[in-house]
Tab-separated table of C-alpha atoms in Angstrom:
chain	number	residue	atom	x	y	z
A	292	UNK	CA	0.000	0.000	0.000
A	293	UNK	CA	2.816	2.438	0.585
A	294	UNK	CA	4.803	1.590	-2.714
A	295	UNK	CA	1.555	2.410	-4.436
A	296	UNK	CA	1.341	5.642	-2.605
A	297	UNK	CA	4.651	6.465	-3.828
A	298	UNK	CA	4.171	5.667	-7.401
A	299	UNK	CA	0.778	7.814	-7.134
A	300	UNK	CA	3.000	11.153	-5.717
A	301	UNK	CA	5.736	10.178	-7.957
A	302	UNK	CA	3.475	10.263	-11.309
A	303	UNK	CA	1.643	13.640	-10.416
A	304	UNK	CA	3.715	16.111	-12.552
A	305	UNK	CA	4.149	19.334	-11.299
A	306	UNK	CA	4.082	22.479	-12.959
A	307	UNK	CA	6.061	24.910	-13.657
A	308	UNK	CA	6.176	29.061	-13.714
A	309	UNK	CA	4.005	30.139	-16.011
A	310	UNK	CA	1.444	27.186	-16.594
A	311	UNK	CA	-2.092	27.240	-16.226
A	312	UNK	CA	-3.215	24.896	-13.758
A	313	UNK	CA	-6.811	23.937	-12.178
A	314	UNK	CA	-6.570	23.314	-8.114
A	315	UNK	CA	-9.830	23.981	-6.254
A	316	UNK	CA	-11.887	23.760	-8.927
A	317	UNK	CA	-10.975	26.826	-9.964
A	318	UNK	CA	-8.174	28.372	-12.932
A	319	UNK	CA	-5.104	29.375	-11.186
A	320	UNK	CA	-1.831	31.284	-12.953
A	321	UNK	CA	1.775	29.798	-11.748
A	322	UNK	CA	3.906	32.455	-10.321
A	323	UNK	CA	6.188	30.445	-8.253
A	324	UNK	CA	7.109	26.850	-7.380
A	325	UNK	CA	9.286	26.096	-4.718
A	326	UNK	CA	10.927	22.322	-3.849
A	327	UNK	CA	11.356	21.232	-0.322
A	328	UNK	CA	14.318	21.256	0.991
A	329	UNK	CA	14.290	17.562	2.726
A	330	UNK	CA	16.441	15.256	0.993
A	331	UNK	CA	14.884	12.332	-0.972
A	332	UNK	CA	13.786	9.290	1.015
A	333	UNK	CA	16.025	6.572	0.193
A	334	UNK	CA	14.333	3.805	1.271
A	335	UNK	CA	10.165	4.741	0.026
A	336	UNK	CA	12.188	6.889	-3.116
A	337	UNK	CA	9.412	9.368	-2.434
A	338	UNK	CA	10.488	12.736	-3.811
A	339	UNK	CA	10.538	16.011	-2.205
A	340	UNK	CA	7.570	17.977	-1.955
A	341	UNK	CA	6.618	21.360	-3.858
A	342	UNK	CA	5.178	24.762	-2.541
A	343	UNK	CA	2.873	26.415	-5.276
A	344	UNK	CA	1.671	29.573	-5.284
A	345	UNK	CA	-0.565	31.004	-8.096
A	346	UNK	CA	-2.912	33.526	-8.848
A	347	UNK	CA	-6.737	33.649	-9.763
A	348	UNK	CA	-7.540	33.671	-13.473
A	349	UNK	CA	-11.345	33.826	-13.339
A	350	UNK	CA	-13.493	36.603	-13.684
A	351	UNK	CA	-14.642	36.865	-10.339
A	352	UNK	CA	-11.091	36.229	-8.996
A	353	UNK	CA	-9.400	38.722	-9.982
A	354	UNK	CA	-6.432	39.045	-7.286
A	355	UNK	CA	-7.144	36.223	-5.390
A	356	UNK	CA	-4.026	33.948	-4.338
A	357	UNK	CA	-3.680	30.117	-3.888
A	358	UNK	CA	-0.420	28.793	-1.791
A	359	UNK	CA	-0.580	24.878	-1.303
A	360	UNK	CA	1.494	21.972	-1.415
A	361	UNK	CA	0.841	20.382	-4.962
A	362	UNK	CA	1.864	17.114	-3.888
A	363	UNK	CA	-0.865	16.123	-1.233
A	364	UNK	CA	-3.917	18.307	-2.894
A	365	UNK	CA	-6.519	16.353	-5.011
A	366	UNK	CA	-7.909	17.019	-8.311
A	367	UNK	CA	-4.959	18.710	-9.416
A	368	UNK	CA	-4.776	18.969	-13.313
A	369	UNK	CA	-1.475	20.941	-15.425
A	370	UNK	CA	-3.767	22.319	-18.687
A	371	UNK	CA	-1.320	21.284	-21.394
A	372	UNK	CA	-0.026	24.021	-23.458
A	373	UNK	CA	-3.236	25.772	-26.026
A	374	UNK	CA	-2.501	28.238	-29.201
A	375	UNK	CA	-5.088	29.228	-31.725
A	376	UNK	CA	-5.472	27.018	-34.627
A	377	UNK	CA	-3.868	27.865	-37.422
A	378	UNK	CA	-5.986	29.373	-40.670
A	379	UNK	CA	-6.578	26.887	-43.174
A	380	UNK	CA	-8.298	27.230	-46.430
A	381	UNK	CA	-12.020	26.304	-45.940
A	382	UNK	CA	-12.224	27.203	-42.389
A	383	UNK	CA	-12.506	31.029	-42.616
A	384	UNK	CA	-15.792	32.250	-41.016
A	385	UNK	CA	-18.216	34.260	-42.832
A	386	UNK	CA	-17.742	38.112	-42.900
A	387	UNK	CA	-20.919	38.668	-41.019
A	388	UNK	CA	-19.707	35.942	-38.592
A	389	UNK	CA	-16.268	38.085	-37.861
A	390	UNK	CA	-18.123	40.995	-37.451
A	391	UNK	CA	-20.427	39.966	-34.681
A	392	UNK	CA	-17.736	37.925	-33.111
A	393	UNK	CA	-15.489	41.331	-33.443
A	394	UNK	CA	-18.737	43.189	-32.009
A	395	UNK	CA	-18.421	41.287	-28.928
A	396	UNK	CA	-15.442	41.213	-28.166
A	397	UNK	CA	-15.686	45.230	-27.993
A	398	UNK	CA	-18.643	45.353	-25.736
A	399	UNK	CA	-16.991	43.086	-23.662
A	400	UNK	CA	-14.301	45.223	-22.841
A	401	UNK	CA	-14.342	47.656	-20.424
A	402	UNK	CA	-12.626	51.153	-21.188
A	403	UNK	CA	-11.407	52.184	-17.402
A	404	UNK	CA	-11.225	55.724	-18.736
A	405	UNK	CA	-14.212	56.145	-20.175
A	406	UNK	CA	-16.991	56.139	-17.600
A	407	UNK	CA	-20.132	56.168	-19.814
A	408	UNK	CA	-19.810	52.607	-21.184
A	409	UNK	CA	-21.267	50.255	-18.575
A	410	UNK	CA	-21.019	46.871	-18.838
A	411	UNK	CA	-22.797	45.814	-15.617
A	412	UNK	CA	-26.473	45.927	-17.631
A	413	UNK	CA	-25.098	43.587	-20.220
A	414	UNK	CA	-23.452	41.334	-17.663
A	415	UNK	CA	-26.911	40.724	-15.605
A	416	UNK	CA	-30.006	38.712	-16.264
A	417	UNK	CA	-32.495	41.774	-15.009
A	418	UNK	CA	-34.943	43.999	-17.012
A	419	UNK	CA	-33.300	47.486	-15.546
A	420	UNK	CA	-35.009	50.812	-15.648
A	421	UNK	CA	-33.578	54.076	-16.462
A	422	UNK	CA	-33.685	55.215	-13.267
A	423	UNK	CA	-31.438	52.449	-11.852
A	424	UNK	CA	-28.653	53.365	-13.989
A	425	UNK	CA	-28.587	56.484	-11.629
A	426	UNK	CA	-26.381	54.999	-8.969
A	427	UNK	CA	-23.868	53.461	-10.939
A	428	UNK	CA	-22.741	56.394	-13.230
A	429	UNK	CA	-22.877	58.404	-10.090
A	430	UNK	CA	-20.367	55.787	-8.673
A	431	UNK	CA	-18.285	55.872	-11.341
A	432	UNK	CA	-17.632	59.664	-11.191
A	433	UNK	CA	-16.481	59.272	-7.601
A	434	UNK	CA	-13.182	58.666	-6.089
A	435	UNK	CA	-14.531	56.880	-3.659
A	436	UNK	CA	-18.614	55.515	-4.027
A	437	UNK	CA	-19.910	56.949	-1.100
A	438	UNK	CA	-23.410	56.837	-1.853
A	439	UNK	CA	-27.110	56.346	0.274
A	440	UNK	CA	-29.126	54.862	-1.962
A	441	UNK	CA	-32.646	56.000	-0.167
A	442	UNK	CA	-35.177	55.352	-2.938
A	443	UNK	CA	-39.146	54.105	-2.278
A	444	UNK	CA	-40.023	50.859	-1.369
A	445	UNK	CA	-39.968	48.369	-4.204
A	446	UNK	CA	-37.925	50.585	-6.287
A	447	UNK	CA	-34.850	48.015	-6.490
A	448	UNK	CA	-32.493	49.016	-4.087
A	449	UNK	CA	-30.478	45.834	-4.169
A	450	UNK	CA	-31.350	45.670	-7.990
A	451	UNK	CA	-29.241	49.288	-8.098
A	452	UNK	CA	-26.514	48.283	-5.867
A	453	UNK	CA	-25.890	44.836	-7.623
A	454	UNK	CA	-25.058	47.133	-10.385
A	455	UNK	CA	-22.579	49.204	-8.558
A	456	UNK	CA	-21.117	46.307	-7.178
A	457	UNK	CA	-20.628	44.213	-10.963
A	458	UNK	CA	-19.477	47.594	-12.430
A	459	UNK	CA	-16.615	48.083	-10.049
A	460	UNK	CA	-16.108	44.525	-10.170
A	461	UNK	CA	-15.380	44.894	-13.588
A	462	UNK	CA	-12.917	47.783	-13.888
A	463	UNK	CA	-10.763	46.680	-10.717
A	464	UNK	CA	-11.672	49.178	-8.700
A	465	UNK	CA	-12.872	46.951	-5.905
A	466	UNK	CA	-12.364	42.863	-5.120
A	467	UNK	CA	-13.823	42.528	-1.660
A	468	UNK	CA	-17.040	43.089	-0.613
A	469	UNK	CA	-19.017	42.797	2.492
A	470	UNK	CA	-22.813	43.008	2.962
A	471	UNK	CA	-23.762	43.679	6.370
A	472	UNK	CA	-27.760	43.354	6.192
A	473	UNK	CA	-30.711	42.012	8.608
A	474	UNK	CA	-30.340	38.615	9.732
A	475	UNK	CA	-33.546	37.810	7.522
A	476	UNK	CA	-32.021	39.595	4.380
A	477	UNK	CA	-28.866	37.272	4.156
A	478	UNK	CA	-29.977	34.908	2.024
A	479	UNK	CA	-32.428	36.971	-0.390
A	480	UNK	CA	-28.900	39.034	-0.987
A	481	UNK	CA	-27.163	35.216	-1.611
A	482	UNK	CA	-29.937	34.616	-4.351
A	483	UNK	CA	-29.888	38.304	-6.029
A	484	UNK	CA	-26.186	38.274	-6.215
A	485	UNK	CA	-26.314	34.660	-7.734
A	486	UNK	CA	-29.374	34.568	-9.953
A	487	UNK	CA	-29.323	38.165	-11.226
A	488	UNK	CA	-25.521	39.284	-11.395
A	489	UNK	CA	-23.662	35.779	-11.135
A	490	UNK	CA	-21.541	36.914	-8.293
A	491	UNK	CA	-20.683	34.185	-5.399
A	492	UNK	CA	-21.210	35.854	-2.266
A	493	UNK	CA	-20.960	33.311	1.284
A	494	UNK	CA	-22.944	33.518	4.352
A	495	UNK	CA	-20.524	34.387	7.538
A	496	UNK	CA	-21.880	33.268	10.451
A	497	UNK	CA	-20.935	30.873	13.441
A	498	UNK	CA	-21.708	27.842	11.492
A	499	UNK	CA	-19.207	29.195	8.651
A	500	UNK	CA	-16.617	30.022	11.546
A	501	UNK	CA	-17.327	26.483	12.612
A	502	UNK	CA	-17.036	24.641	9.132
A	503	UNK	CA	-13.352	26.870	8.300
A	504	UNK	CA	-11.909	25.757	11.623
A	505	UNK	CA	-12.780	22.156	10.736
A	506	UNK	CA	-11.370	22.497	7.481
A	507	UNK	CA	-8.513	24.777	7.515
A	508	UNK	CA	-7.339	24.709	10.985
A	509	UNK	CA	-8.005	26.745	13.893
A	510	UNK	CA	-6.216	29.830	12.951
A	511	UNK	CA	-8.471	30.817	10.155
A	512	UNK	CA	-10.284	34.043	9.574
A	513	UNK	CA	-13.535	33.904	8.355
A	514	UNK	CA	-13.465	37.954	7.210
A	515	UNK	CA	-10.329	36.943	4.660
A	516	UNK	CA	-11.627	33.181	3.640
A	517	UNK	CA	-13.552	34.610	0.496
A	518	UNK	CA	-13.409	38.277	-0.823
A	519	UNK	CA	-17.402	38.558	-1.176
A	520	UNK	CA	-18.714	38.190	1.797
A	521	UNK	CA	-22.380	38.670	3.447
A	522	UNK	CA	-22.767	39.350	7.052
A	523	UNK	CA	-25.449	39.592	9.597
A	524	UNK	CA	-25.718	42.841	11.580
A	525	UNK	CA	-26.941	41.416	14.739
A	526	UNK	CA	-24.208	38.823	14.333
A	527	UNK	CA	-21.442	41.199	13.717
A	528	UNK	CA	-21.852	43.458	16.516
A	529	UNK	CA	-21.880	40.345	18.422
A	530	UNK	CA	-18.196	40.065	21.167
A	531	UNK	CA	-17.019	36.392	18.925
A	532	UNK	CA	-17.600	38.818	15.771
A	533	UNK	CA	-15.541	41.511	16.920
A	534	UNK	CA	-12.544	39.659	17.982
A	535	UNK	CA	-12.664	38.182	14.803
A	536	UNK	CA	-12.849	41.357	12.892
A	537	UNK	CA	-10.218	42.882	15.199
A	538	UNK	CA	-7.580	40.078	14.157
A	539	UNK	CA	-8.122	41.552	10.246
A	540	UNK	CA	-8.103	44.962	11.252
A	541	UNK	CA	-5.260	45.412	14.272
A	542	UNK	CA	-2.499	47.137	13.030
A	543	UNK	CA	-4.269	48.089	10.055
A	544	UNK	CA	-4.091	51.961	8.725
A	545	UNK	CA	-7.551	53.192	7.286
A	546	UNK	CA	-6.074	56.659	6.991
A	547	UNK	CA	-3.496	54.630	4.407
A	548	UNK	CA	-4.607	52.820	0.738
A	549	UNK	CA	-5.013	50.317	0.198
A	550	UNK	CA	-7.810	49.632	3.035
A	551	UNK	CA	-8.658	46.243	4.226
A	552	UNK	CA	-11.710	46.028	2.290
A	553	UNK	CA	-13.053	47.937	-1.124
A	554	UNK	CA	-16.993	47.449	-0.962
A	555	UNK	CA	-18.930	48.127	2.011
A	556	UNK	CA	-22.876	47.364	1.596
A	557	UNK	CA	-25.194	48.429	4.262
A	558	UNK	CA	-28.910	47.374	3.521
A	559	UNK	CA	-32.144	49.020	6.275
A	560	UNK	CA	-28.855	51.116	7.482
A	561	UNK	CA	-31.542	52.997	9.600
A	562	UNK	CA	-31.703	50.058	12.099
A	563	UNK	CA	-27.722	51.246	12.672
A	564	UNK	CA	-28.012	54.609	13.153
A	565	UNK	CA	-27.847	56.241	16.692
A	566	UNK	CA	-31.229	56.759	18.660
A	567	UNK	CA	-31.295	60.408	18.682
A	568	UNK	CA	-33.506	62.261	20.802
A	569	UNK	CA	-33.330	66.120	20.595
A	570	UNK	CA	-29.959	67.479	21.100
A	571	UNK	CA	-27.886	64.022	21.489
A	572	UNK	CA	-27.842	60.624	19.607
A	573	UNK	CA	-26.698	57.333	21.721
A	574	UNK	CA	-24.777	54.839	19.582
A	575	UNK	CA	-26.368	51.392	19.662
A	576	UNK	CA	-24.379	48.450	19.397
A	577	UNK	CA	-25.378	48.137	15.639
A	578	UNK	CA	-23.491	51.622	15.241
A	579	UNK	CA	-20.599	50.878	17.061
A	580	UNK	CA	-19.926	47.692	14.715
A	581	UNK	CA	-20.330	50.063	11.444
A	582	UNK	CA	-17.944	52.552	12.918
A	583	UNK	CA	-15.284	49.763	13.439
A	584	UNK	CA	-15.528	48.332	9.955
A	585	UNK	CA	-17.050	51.061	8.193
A	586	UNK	CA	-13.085	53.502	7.755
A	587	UNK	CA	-11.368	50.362	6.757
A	588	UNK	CA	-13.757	50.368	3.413
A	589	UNK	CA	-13.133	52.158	0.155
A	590	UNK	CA	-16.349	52.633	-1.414
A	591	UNK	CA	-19.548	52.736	0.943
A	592	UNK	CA	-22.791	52.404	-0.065
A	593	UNK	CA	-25.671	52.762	2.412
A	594	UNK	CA	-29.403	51.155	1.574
A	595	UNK	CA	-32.693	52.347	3.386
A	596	UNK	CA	-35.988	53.984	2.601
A	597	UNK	CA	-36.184	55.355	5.351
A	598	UNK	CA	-33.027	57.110	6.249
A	599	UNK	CA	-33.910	60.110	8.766
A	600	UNK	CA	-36.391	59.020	11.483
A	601	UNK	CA	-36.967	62.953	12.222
A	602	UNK	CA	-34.125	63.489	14.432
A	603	UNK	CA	-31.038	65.558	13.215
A	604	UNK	CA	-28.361	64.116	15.551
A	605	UNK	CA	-28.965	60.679	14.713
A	606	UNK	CA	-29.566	61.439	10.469
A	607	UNK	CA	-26.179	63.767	10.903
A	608	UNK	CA	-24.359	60.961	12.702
A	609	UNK	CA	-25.361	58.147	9.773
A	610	UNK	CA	-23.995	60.898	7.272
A	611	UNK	CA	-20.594	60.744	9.039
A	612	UNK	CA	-20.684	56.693	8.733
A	613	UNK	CA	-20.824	57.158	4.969
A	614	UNK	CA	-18.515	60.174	4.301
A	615	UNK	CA	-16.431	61.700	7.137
A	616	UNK	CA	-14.573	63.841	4.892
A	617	UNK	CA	-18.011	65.674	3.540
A	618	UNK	CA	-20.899	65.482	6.711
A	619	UNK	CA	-19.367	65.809	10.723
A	620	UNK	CA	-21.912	64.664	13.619
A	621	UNK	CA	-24.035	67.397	14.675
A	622	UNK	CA	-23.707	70.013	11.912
A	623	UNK	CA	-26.359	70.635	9.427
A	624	UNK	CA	-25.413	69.088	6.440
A	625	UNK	CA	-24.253	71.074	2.996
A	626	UNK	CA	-27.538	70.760	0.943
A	627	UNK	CA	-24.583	70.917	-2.027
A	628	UNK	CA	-22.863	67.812	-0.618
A	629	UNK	CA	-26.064	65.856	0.525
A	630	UNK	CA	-26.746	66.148	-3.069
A	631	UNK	CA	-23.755	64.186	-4.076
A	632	UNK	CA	-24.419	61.314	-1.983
A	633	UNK	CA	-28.125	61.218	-1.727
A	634	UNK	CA	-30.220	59.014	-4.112
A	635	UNK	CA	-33.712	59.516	-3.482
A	636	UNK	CA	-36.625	58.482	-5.945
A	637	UNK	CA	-40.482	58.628	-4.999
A	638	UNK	CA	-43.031	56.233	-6.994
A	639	UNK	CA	-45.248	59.445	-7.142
A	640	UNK	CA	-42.513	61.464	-8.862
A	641	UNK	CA	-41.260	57.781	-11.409
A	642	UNK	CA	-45.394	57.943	-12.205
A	643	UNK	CA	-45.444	61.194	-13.700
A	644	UNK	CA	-41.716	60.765	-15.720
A	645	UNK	CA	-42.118	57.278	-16.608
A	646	UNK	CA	-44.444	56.178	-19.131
A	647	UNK	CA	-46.865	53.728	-18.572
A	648	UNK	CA	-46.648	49.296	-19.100
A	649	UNK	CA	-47.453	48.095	-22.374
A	650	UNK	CA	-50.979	47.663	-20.968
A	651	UNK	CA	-51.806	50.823	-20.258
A	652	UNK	CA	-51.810	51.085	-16.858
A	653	UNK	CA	-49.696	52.996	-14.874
A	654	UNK	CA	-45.604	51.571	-13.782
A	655	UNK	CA	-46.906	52.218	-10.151
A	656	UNK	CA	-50.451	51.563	-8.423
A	657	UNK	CA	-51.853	54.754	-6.973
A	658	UNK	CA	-51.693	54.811	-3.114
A	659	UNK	CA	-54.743	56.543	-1.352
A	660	UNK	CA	-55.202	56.009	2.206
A	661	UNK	CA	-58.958	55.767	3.336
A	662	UNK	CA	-60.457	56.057	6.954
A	663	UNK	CA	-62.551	53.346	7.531
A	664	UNK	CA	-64.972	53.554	10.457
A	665	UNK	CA	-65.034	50.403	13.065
A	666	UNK	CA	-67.730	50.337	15.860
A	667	UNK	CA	-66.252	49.750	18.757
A	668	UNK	CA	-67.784	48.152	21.857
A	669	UNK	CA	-68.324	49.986	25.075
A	670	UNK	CA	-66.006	48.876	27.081
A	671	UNK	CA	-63.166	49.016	24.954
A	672	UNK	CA	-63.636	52.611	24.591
A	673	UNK	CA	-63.515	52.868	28.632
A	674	UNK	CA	-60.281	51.115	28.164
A	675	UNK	CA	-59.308	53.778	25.533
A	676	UNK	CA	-60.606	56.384	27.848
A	677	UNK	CA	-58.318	55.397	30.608
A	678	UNK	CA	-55.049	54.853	29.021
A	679	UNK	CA	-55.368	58.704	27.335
A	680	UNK	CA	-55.801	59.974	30.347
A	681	UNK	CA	-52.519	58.298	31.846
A	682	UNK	CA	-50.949	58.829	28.967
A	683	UNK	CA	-51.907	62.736	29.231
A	684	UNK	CA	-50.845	62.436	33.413
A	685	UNK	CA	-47.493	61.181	32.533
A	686	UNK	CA	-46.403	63.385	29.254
A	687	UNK	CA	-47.328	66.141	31.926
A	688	UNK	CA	-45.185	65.274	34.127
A	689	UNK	CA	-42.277	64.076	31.973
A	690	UNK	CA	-42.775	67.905	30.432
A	691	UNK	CA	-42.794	70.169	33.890
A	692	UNK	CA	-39.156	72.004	34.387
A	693	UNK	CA	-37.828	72.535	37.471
A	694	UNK	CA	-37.550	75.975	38.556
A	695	UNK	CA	-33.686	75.143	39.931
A	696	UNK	CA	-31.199	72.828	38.540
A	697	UNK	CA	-31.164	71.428	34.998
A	698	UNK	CA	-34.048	69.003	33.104
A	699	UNK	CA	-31.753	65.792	33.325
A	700	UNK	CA	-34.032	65.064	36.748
A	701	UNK	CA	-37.316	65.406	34.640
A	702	UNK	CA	-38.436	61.793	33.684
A	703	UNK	CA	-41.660	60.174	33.871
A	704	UNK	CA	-43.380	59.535	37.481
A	705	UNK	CA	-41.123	62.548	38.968
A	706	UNK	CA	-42.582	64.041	41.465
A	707	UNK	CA	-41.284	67.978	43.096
A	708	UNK	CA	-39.331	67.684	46.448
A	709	UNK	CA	-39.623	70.870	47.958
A	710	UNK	CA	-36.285	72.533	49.521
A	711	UNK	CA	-33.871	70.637	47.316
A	712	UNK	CA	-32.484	72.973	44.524
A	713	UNK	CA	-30.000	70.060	43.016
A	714	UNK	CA	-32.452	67.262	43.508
A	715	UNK	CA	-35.555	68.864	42.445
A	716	UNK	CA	-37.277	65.549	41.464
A	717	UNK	CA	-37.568	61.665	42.474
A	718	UNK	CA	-39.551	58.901	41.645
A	719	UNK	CA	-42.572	58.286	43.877
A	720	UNK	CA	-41.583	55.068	44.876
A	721	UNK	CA	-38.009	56.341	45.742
A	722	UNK	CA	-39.750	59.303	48.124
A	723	UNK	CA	-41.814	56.472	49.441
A	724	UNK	CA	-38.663	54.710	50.882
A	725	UNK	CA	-37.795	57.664	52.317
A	726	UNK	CA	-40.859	58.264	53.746
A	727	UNK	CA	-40.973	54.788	55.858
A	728	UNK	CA	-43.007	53.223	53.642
A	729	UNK	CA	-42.310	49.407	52.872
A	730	UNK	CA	-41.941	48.433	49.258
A	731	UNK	CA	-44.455	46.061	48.080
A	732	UNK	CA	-43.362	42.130	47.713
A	733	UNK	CA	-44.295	40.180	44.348
């Protein structure tokens, strides 16, 4: 069983610098081959060993790089050497035939320079509106694709930045990408990415950590095991998450290019913005894990219909996630600069520039809202009754100022203690304590 081993290592032939290989499934470039440096084994005859490394040549792999020992991996294939065949008499294809193959091969290829020819439309298997186009020659005319994508429901938010994503994709300007979405939004972006634009994305979560340990060892990181990546919000801001993302990211620069990641995708981004309440916004935990990931990310682009929830701290605060270097926390934002950055689309204003389906009916059903009246019984409106009325007691109290001292004391159930300028109010159950009172037993 061993001599048969060795004749099995023995007849795999290795490559050499320069040959196209397939390891992984996958199309791989030679840039280097390295033998060990163990003497042969006398006695089994089995020859030393050989360290491979090669480079990516699939589309969607563009700068990714394979190190393995060639000996011990399976499936392993050298591609033997290809040219073109040579032109023989008889062979020549029609005219018409070059033309369209010529044709082709110019749409295909994507002029870096030139931003108006996109190639992510012809690339995808969607029907794509005008209006969707938007996003992508915006991000093509940054620097950096900072953008918050803030269109109507059922617009095609993740239709628009699928686009972004393939067009970049395309022209090298971005390899990694991470999707940090709702935990029930991680596999509708899987599908969209795969069905629609062809691009493997992978699912990080705690089964994935599990299944890379078991398969590459213990010391691998999930966040650099695949450069498209999809990640749960609620799982990133989560402590085994963070430690993770902290073993990418110590050490790391994001002042500095190149940054540890090019594409960051943040879909509802309102469920990570601060909870701002007149004059401050408190970070959540969802904010604090953008803010650690969010500088270490070329191009940004930020998802949500409903972006400002009315408050300016907390809308000012998610403007400084996306673009530091245009919006600051706090400071009324440049209606100049919000216009950069801000893609916003209503189905009321696409009815009136669009024109209608082939039918004749309109791209986008009318919304009307109607009251409709409901009898309600009699004791359900005592109910109602009742809970205005404590509602009305306790926004009155929450609302009285003190006449000393500042409003941080004011909260609901307060109550005025006379003679103390500082300590103007306390809880009723506190003043009870105080009092002699005994506090009531569950």
């Amino acid at each position: 069983m061993t001599s048969t081993a060795t004749t099995d290592l023995a007849s795999i032939p290795v490559p050499e610098l320069g040959q196209v290989v397939r390891c992984r499934d996958r199309v791989w470039a030679v840039n280097e081959v390295a033998p060990s440096s163990l003497p042969q084994d006398p006695i089994s005859g089995t020859r030393p060993q050989h360290l491979v490394r090669m480079s990516s040549l699939e589309d969607d792999g563009f700068g990714d790089e394979l190190t393995v020992i060639w000996e011990i991996e399976s499936g392993t294939q050298v591609i033997p050497h290809q040219e073109l065949p040579r032109p023989e008499p008889g062979r020549l294809d029609a005219p018409e035939r070059l033309e369209a193959f010529l044709d082709a091969v110019r749409w295909g290829a994507v002029a870096t320079a030139d931003s108006r020819a996109l190639q992510a439309p012809f690339r995808s298997g969607i029907t794509i509106e005008d209006y969707q186009l938007d996003p992508v020659v915006r991000a093509l005319s940054m620097p950096r694709a900072n953008l918050l994508i803030a269109d109507d429901v059922g617009l095609g938010k993740t239709i628009e930045a699928g686009l972004v994503v393939q067009e970049l994709l395309l022209r090298h300007r971005a390899r990694t990408v991470v999707v940090v979405c709702p935990a029930g939004l991680c596999v509708k972006w899987e599908e969209e990415m795969r069905d629609r634009f062809g691009l493997e994305f992978r699912i990080v979560n705690t089964d994935a950590v599990r299944r890379l340990r078991r398969d590459r060892g213990v010391g691998a990181n999930v966040f650099t095991s695949f450069p498209r990546l999809i990640v749960s919000i609620d799982w990133l801001k989560d402590r085994r998450a963070q430690s993770l993302l902290d073993e990418v990211l110590s050490g790391a620069d994001h002042r500095r290019a190149p940054r540890k990641f090019d594409l960051l995708i943040v879909d509802e981004v309102h469920s990570a913005a601060p909870s701002g309440r007149g004059r401050y916004a408190v970070d959540s935990l969802r904010t604090k894990a953008i803010q650690r990931l969010a500088p270490h990310c070329e191009h940004r682009l930020f998802l949500s219909a409903t972006p400002h929830n009315g408050y300016r701290e907390s809308f000012t605060a998610l403007l400084e996630l996306l673009d530091p270097q245009r919006f600051a926390r706090g400071v009324d934002p440049n209606p100049e600069q919000l216009a950069r950055v801000l893609v916003r689309r209503l189905k009321r204003e696409l009815r009136e520039e669009l024109p209608p389906n082939p039918d004749g009916t309109p791209r986008f059903a009318d919304r009307r809202v109607e009251a409709m009246p409901v009898a309600y019984p009699d004791d359900e409106r005592q109910a109602h009754e009742l809970l205005g009325r404590y509602a009305d007691v306790s926004t009155a109290r929450a609302t009285v100022r003190p006449a000393l001292g500042d409003d941080r004391h004011c909260r609901p159930g307060a109550e005025r203690v006379p003679g103390r300028p500082h300590d103007s109010y306390q809880s009723r159950p506190h003043q009870d304590l105080q009092q002699g009172s005994q506090p009531r037993r569950a």
